[in-house]
Every structure is written in C-alpha cells, then in structure tokens.
mmCIF file of C-alpha atoms in Angstrom:
data_model
loop_
_atom_site.group_PDB
_atom_site.id
_atom_site.type_symbol
_atom_site.label_atom_id
_atom_site.label_comp_id
_atom_site.label_asym_id
_atom_site.label_seq_id
_atom_site.Cartn_x
_atom_site.Cartn_y
_atom_site.Cartn_z
ATOM 1 C CA UNK A 8 -1.087 -9.342 -44.791
ATOM 2 C CA UNK A 9 1.521 -7.200 -43.536
ATOM 3 C CA UNK A 10 4.851 -8.666 -42.211
ATOM 4 C CA UNK A 11 7.320 -6.740 -40.067
ATOM 5 C CA UNK A 12 10.772 -7.111 -41.036
ATOM 6 C CA UNK A 13 11.927 -6.328 -37.365
ATOM 7 C CA UNK A 14 10.149 -6.719 -33.729
ATOM 8 C CA UNK A 15 8.323 -3.801 -32.121
ATOM 9 C CA UNK A 16 10.592 -1.911 -30.087
ATOM 10 C CA UNK A 17 9.908 -2.713 -26.620
ATOM 11 C CA UNK A 18 9.820 0.482 -24.157
ATOM 12 C CA UNK A 19 12.525 0.965 -21.767
ATOM 13 C CA UNK A 20 11.467 2.023 -18.282
ATOM 14 C CA UNK A 21 14.613 4.215 -16.607
ATOM 15 C CA UNK A 22 14.354 2.018 -13.242
ATOM 16 C CA UNK A 23 14.724 -1.136 -15.120
ATOM 17 C CA UNK A 24 13.367 -4.315 -13.784
ATOM 18 C CA UNK A 25 12.493 -3.485 -10.304
ATOM 19 C CA UNK A 26 9.905 -4.781 -7.687
ATOM 20 C CA UNK A 27 7.822 -2.006 -6.506
ATOM 21 C CA UNK A 28 6.624 -3.295 -3.007
ATOM 22 C CA UNK A 29 3.383 -1.609 -2.000
ATOM 23 C CA UNK A 30 3.028 -2.101 1.628
ATOM 24 C CA UNK A 31 0.028 -0.942 3.642
ATOM 25 C CA UNK A 32 -1.372 -0.882 7.141
ATOM 26 C CA UNK A 33 -4.863 -2.198 7.252
ATOM 27 C CA UNK A 34 -7.492 0.197 6.235
ATOM 28 C CA UNK A 35 -5.029 2.855 5.253
ATOM 29 C CA UNK A 36 -6.057 3.348 1.557
ATOM 30 C CA UNK A 37 -3.338 0.705 0.563
ATOM 31 C CA UNK A 38 -5.428 -0.887 -2.204
ATOM 32 C CA UNK A 39 -6.055 2.641 -3.765
ATOM 33 C CA UNK A 40 -2.443 3.203 -3.654
ATOM 34 C CA UNK A 41 -1.369 -0.017 -5.211
ATOM 35 C CA UNK A 42 -3.972 0.499 -8.035
ATOM 36 C CA UNK A 43 -2.702 3.997 -8.970
ATOM 37 C CA UNK A 44 0.889 2.492 -9.097
ATOM 38 C CA UNK A 45 0.230 -0.381 -11.292
ATOM 39 C CA UNK A 46 -2.138 1.571 -13.343
ATOM 40 C CA UNK A 47 -0.025 4.206 -13.974
ATOM 41 C CA UNK A 48 2.507 1.917 -15.361
ATOM 42 C CA UNK A 49 0.091 0.291 -17.418
ATOM 43 C CA UNK A 50 -1.028 3.285 -19.002
ATOM 44 C CA UNK A 51 2.383 4.232 -19.826
ATOM 45 C CA UNK A 52 2.979 1.186 -21.662
ATOM 46 C CA UNK A 53 4.649 -1.036 -18.976
ATOM 47 C CA UNK A 54 2.256 -4.151 -18.442
ATOM 48 C CA UNK A 55 1.614 -5.780 -15.015
ATOM 49 C CA UNK A 56 1.265 -9.484 -15.703
ATOM 50 C CA UNK A 57 0.444 -11.836 -12.887
ATOM 51 C CA UNK A 58 3.569 -13.054 -11.376
ATOM 52 C CA UNK A 59 3.988 -16.882 -10.612
ATOM 53 C CA UNK A 60 2.733 -18.293 -7.198
ATOM 54 C CA UNK A 61 6.463 -19.066 -6.279
ATOM 55 C CA UNK A 62 7.511 -15.649 -6.549
ATOM 56 C CA UNK A 63 4.860 -14.087 -4.384
ATOM 57 C CA UNK A 64 4.260 -16.965 -2.067
ATOM 58 C CA UNK A 65 0.225 -16.637 -2.577
ATOM 59 C CA UNK A 66 -2.080 -17.173 -5.240
ATOM 60 C CA UNK A 67 -4.535 -13.963 -5.673
ATOM 61 C CA UNK A 68 -6.135 -12.178 -8.358
ATOM 62 C CA UNK A 69 -3.605 -9.408 -8.121
ATOM 63 C CA UNK A 70 0.269 -9.460 -7.362
ATOM 64 C CA UNK A 71 -0.019 -9.690 -3.573
ATOM 65 C CA UNK A 72 2.914 -11.092 -1.562
ATOM 66 C CA UNK A 73 2.852 -12.644 1.788
ATOM 67 C CA UNK A 74 5.824 -13.449 3.869
ATOM 68 C CA UNK A 75 8.577 -14.506 1.525
ATOM 69 C CA UNK A 76 11.798 -16.573 1.959
ATOM 70 C CA UNK A 77 14.956 -16.821 -0.254
ATOM 71 C CA UNK A 78 13.485 -19.192 -2.841
ATOM 72 C CA UNK A 79 10.556 -16.877 -3.554
ATOM 73 C CA UNK A 80 12.892 -13.792 -3.871
ATOM 74 C CA UNK A 81 15.000 -15.719 -6.478
ATOM 75 C CA UNK A 82 11.958 -16.547 -8.411
ATOM 76 C CA UNK A 83 10.355 -12.903 -7.689
ATOM 77 C CA UNK A 84 13.627 -11.162 -9.146
ATOM 78 C CA UNK A 85 13.945 -13.871 -12.168
ATOM 79 C CA UNK A 86 10.298 -13.225 -12.986
ATOM 80 C CA UNK A 87 10.621 -9.238 -12.832
ATOM 81 C CA UNK A 88 13.890 -9.580 -15.063
ATOM 82 C CA UNK A 89 12.152 -11.446 -17.624
ATOM 83 C CA UNK A 90 9.388 -8.836 -17.608
ATOM 84 C CA UNK A 91 12.024 -6.040 -17.879
ATOM 85 C CA UNK A 92 10.270 -3.224 -16.198
ATOM 86 C CA UNK A 93 8.945 -2.374 -12.657
ATOM 87 C CA UNK A 94 6.240 -4.503 -11.448
ATOM 88 C CA UNK A 95 4.014 -3.524 -8.512
ATOM 89 C CA UNK A 96 3.522 -6.046 -5.692
ATOM 90 C CA UNK A 97 1.065 -5.436 -2.795
ATOM 91 C CA UNK A 98 1.697 -6.653 0.913
ATOM 92 C CA UNK A 99 0.500 -6.044 4.315
ATOM 93 C CA UNK A 100 3.432 -8.229 5.917
ATOM 94 C CA UNK A 101 6.506 -6.648 7.448
ATOM 95 C CA UNK A 102 9.725 -7.172 5.413
ATOM 96 C CA UNK A 103 11.369 -10.479 5.669
ATOM 97 C CA UNK A 104 15.286 -10.507 5.721
ATOM 98 C CA UNK A 105 15.503 -11.853 2.035
ATOM 99 C CA UNK A 106 13.048 -8.712 1.025
ATOM 100 C CA UNK A 107 15.440 -6.219 2.803
ATOM 101 C CA UNK A 108 18.418 -7.608 1.227
ATOM 102 C CA UNK A 109 16.720 -7.430 -2.428
ATOM 103 C CA UNK A 110 15.940 -3.599 -1.318
ATOM 104 C CA UNK A 111 19.620 -3.028 -0.404
ATOM 105 C CA UNK A 112 20.947 -4.397 -3.485
ATOM 106 C CA UNK A 113 18.845 -1.974 -5.360
ATOM 107 C CA UNK A 114 16.319 -4.321 -6.946
ATOM 108 C CA UNK A 115 13.233 -3.132 -5.222
ATOM 109 C CA UNK A 116 11.604 0.098 -3.990
ATOM 110 C CA UNK A 117 8.849 0.867 -1.782
ATOM 111 C CA UNK A 118 5.481 2.516 -1.240
ATOM 112 C CA UNK A 119 4.107 2.525 2.522
ATOM 113 C CA UNK A 120 0.690 3.752 3.356
ATOM 114 C CA UNK A 121 -0.542 4.435 6.607
ATOM 115 C CA UNK A 122 -3.414 6.118 8.687
ATOM 116 C CA UNK A 123 -4.269 7.683 12.014
ATOM 117 C CA UNK A 124 -4.678 4.859 14.327
ATOM 118 C CA UNK A 125 -7.966 6.276 15.723
ATOM 119 C CA UNK A 126 -9.331 6.176 12.121
ATOM 120 C CA UNK A 127 -7.820 2.547 11.863
ATOM 121 C CA UNK A 128 -9.410 1.346 15.069
ATOM 122 C CA UNK A 129 -12.975 2.651 13.979
ATOM 123 C CA UNK A 130 -12.569 0.962 10.463
ATOM 124 C CA UNK A 131 -11.378 -2.142 11.848
ATOM 125 C CA UNK A 132 -14.378 -2.457 14.320
ATOM 126 C CA UNK A 133 -16.926 -1.742 11.459
ATOM 127 C CA UNK A 134 -15.205 -4.435 9.292
ATOM 128 C CA UNK A 135 -15.559 -6.875 12.262
ATOM 129 C CA UNK A 136 -19.033 -6.342 12.971
ATOM 130 C CA UNK A 137 -19.768 -6.849 9.051
ATOM 131 C CA UNK A 138 -17.613 -10.204 9.353
ATOM 132 C CA UNK A 139 -19.424 -11.523 12.281
ATOM 133 C CA UNK A 140 -22.726 -10.816 10.846
ATOM 134 C CA UNK A 141 -22.291 -12.832 7.968
ATOM 135 C CA UNK A 142 -19.765 -15.426 9.410
ATOM 136 C CA UNK A 143 -16.768 -14.356 7.853
ATOM 137 C CA UNK A 144 -12.956 -14.367 9.569
ATOM 138 C CA UNK A 145 -11.868 -11.109 8.452
ATOM 139 C CA UNK A 146 -11.448 -8.730 11.642
ATOM 140 C CA UNK A 147 -13.804 -10.879 13.240
ATOM 141 C CA UNK A 148 -11.901 -10.738 16.390
ATOM 142 C CA UNK A 149 -11.780 -7.050 16.412
ATOM 143 C CA UNK A 150 -14.805 -5.966 18.725
ATOM 144 C CA UNK A 151 -13.589 -3.202 21.045
ATOM 145 C CA UNK A 152 -10.687 -0.388 20.680
ATOM 146 C CA UNK A 153 -8.568 -2.421 22.976
ATOM 147 C CA UNK A 154 -8.616 -5.357 20.256
ATOM 148 C CA UNK A 155 -8.016 -2.875 17.648
ATOM 149 C CA UNK A 156 -4.718 -1.205 19.476
ATOM 150 C CA UNK A 157 -3.363 -4.725 19.968
ATOM 151 C CA UNK A 158 -3.227 -5.237 16.156
ATOM 152 C CA UNK A 159 -2.514 -1.711 15.467
ATOM 153 C CA UNK A 160 0.841 -1.918 17.747
ATOM 154 C CA UNK A 161 1.958 -4.793 15.593
ATOM 155 C CA UNK A 162 1.412 -3.103 12.366
ATOM 156 C CA UNK A 163 3.198 -0.068 13.485
ATOM 157 C CA UNK A 164 6.192 -2.113 13.880
ATOM 158 C CA UNK A 165 6.127 -3.373 10.436
ATOM 159 C CA UNK A 166 5.521 0.062 8.959
ATOM 160 C CA UNK A 167 8.575 1.075 10.789
ATOM 161 C CA UNK A 168 10.521 -1.783 9.061
ATOM 162 C CA UNK A 169 9.448 -0.614 5.737
ATOM 163 C CA UNK A 170 9.902 3.337 6.445
ATOM 164 C CA UNK A 171 13.546 2.638 7.676
ATOM 165 C CA UNK A 172 14.515 1.218 4.129
ATOM 166 C CA UNK A 173 15.932 3.352 1.250
ATOM 167 C CA UNK A 174 13.781 4.632 -1.725
ATOM 168 C CA UNK A 175 10.591 4.401 0.298
ATOM 169 C CA UNK A 176 7.750 6.661 -0.688
ATOM 170 C CA UNK A 177 5.323 7.333 2.710
ATOM 171 C CA UNK A 178 1.786 7.556 1.882
ATOM 172 C CA UNK A 179 -0.654 9.185 4.353
ATOM 173 C CA UNK A 180 -4.109 7.901 4.191
ATOM 174 C CA UNK A 181 -5.641 11.644 4.295
ATOM 175 C CA UNK A 182 -3.592 12.345 1.014
ATOM 176 C CA UNK A 183 -4.370 9.112 -0.609
ATOM 177 C CA UNK A 184 -8.111 8.988 -0.122
ATOM 178 C CA UNK A 185 -8.864 13.034 -0.224
ATOM 179 C CA UNK A 186 -5.905 14.604 -2.319
ATOM 180 C CA UNK A 187 -5.679 12.222 -5.177
ATOM 181 C CA UNK A 188 -4.105 14.246 -7.785
ATOM 182 C CA UNK A 189 -1.264 15.225 -5.202
ATOM 183 C CA UNK A 190 -0.737 11.637 -4.349
ATOM 184 C CA UNK A 191 -0.780 10.492 -7.895
ATOM 185 C CA UNK A 192 1.851 13.189 -8.763
ATOM 186 C CA UNK A 193 4.103 11.778 -5.980
ATOM 187 C CA UNK A 194 3.867 8.244 -7.404
ATOM 188 C CA UNK A 195 4.526 9.174 -10.813
ATOM 189 C CA UNK A 196 7.672 10.958 -9.852
ATOM 190 C CA UNK A 197 8.954 7.878 -7.696
ATOM 191 C CA UNK A 198 8.301 5.595 -10.623
ATOM 192 C CA UNK A 199 9.558 8.259 -13.151
ATOM 193 C CA UNK A 200 6.532 8.168 -15.541
ATOM 194 C CA UNK A 201 5.573 11.220 -17.700
ATOM 195 C CA UNK A 202 1.657 10.812 -17.841
ATOM 196 C CA UNK A 203 -1.148 13.005 -16.777
ATOM 197 C CA UNK A 204 -1.912 12.440 -13.187
ATOM 198 C CA UNK A 205 -5.627 13.229 -13.807
ATOM 199 C CA UNK A 206 -5.767 10.399 -16.378
ATOM 200 C CA UNK A 207 -4.363 7.829 -14.124
ATOM 201 C CA UNK A 208 -6.384 8.888 -11.122
ATOM 202 C CA UNK A 209 -9.894 8.888 -13.419
ATOM 203 C CA UNK A 210 -8.916 5.409 -14.755
ATOM 204 C CA UNK A 211 -8.404 4.181 -11.297
ATOM 205 C CA UNK A 212 -11.592 5.640 -9.759
ATOM 206 C CA UNK A 213 -13.887 4.510 -12.726
ATOM 207 C CA UNK A 214 -12.317 1.018 -13.346
ATOM 208 C CA UNK A 215 -10.546 -0.448 -10.356
ATOM 209 C CA UNK A 216 -11.607 -1.993 -7.187
ATOM 210 C CA UNK A 217 -10.203 0.150 -4.451
ATOM 211 C CA UNK A 218 -11.983 -0.621 -1.407
ATOM 212 C CA UNK A 219 -12.713 2.849 -0.116
ATOM 213 C CA UNK A 220 -15.477 2.164 2.625
ATOM 214 C CA UNK A 221 -16.865 5.158 4.269
ATOM 215 C CA UNK A 222 -14.470 7.638 3.477
ATOM 216 C CA UNK A 223 -15.211 10.437 6.031
ATOM 217 C CA UNK A 224 -12.404 12.699 6.992
ATOM 218 C CA UNK A 225 -11.593 12.586 10.610
ATOM 219 C CA UNK A 226 -14.384 10.186 11.860
ATOM 220 C CA UNK A 227 -12.915 9.848 15.227
ATOM 221 C CA UNK A 228 -13.999 13.546 16.042
ATOM 222 C CA UNK A 229 -17.544 12.483 15.986
ATOM 223 C CA UNK A 230 -17.437 8.811 16.922
ATOM 224 C CA UNK A 231 -14.680 8.352 19.654
ATOM 225 C CA UNK A 232 -14.748 9.748 23.075
ATOM 226 C CA UNK A 233 -12.260 12.387 23.664
ATOM 227 C CA UNK A 234 -10.897 10.240 26.793
ATOM 228 C CA UNK A 235 -10.308 7.207 24.283
ATOM 229 C CA UNK A 236 -8.737 9.824 21.691
ATOM 230 C CA UNK A 237 -6.112 10.837 24.492
ATOM 231 C CA UNK A 238 -5.358 7.148 25.243
ATOM 232 C CA UNK A 239 -4.545 6.635 21.511
ATOM 233 C CA UNK A 240 -2.184 9.974 21.302
ATOM 234 C CA UNK A 241 -0.489 8.716 24.392
ATOM 235 C CA UNK A 242 0.104 5.192 23.433
ATOM 236 C CA UNK A 243 1.310 6.167 19.887
ATOM 237 C CA UNK A 244 2.847 9.516 20.808
ATOM 238 C CA UNK A 245 6.014 8.956 18.589
ATOM 239 C CA UNK A 246 3.944 7.865 15.646
ATOM 240 C CA UNK A 247 1.553 10.910 15.916
ATOM 241 C CA UNK A 248 4.773 13.048 16.358
ATOM 242 C CA UNK A 249 6.581 11.951 13.370
ATOM 243 C CA UNK A 250 3.790 10.897 10.893
ATOM 244 C CA UNK A 251 0.469 12.310 11.500
ATOM 245 C CA UNK A 252 -0.519 15.776 10.641
ATOM 246 C CA UNK A 253 -3.577 17.486 12.485
#
C-alpha cells in the first residue's frame, strides 16, 4: 500500500474563507443562481459541506439561512474559517444587522436575484393555487394580484437592503433563466474561478434541483390585463426605472 510522506496540498481560493450570501426574491430564479455558484466552487475543487444548524439558524438539505443573530454569525464565521474557502448560503430574508456587519468586515459577498414584479405575481398566484389544491401552506394566502403586491412590496425592501451593500452581484431573472452562460460567467468572475461556464451550467441543468417552473418569457404580456400592468409599473416605478430592462 502506498503511504504519502506528506498530506495532499489543499487548494487555496483567492477570496479565502468568505460566506457567499445568495439572496433571492421569491420566484426569481434564486435556486438556479445558488446552484450555479455552489456547483462552480465544487467543480473547481472547493467542496460545499453542510454547515451546522447554529450557523444558519435552520435545518435544511442545503445551506439555507433564515434570520441570523450574533450567535449564528459567530458560528457561521467559525465554520467557514474551518473550511478555508468560500461557502454559498441561500436566503430569502433581508440582511440582519449582524449580517451587514459581517459584510462590512469583508467576511462575506453577495448575490441578489430579482424579477419583474408582474412575473413574480403571476408565479406566486400559480403556486398558491397548487398549494390550496393539496392543502399545503406555501403561498396559499396568495389568491389575487393585490395579495401578491403586498408581499412583493416587502420583498423589494429586502432586496434593496442587499443591493446597498458592497460586493453585491445583481442577478436579473431574465438573465438567469434564459441567458445561462452569460450569467454563469458573471458568477465565475465574482467567485474568481477559472472553469468553463458551459461545464458548470450543463452540470447544474442535468443534476441539480433548480425549481424552474413554467419558464416563459414575459408571461404578463399574455396573462395580465394592460390596466393591471400599468398599476404595477406605477406602484414600483423606481424599481422598474433602475432594475428592469424592457
């Protein structure tokens, strides 16, 4: 049997032991963005082990964080330092004060996925219809466009809190869902990884659960009245002005 006289050299990542917070508004392609980031790291030789529950505040099959307190952040920072390279953590919540402090200390970077509110509303209503049909709670309270808009307004506030922070990569749903190679290249640049984007994207589409539902471009054009579309454009005028491309 071969015995090594010295341990294998561990790969060093140029970013070091950073947390990569992968935030997403609901129905914004955030699962696909998360999988692209963590798969890119894994395929580059940087494993993404499960973090302890006291570090993420939740128990999931993936590294997913809810609201975090100082104790969680201490455990999270310690766990990632022990791993020694970036670890991607998905979340749907706005950044808590301790998370913001972690980002400002340079211990974390961000990806933030968002979507046209008209598209979000239609997708949320679809999900609500399915949930009520089988007695599940997810989005069951979303029956109308008004229901969806109340939820979306809160989510835009959360998105803004992430976008304000340094080292945040905005990811628009249309790009994530329909321009996968370009989006993957942007993620690779942020993570400072030298690996073919096509290899990462192909692996994710073949082997990861990405929750891409209907996947139709600009559904609102055929499924939402023009009057309702105008209400969305007026209600979220600044959001459209700064973040949504027609």
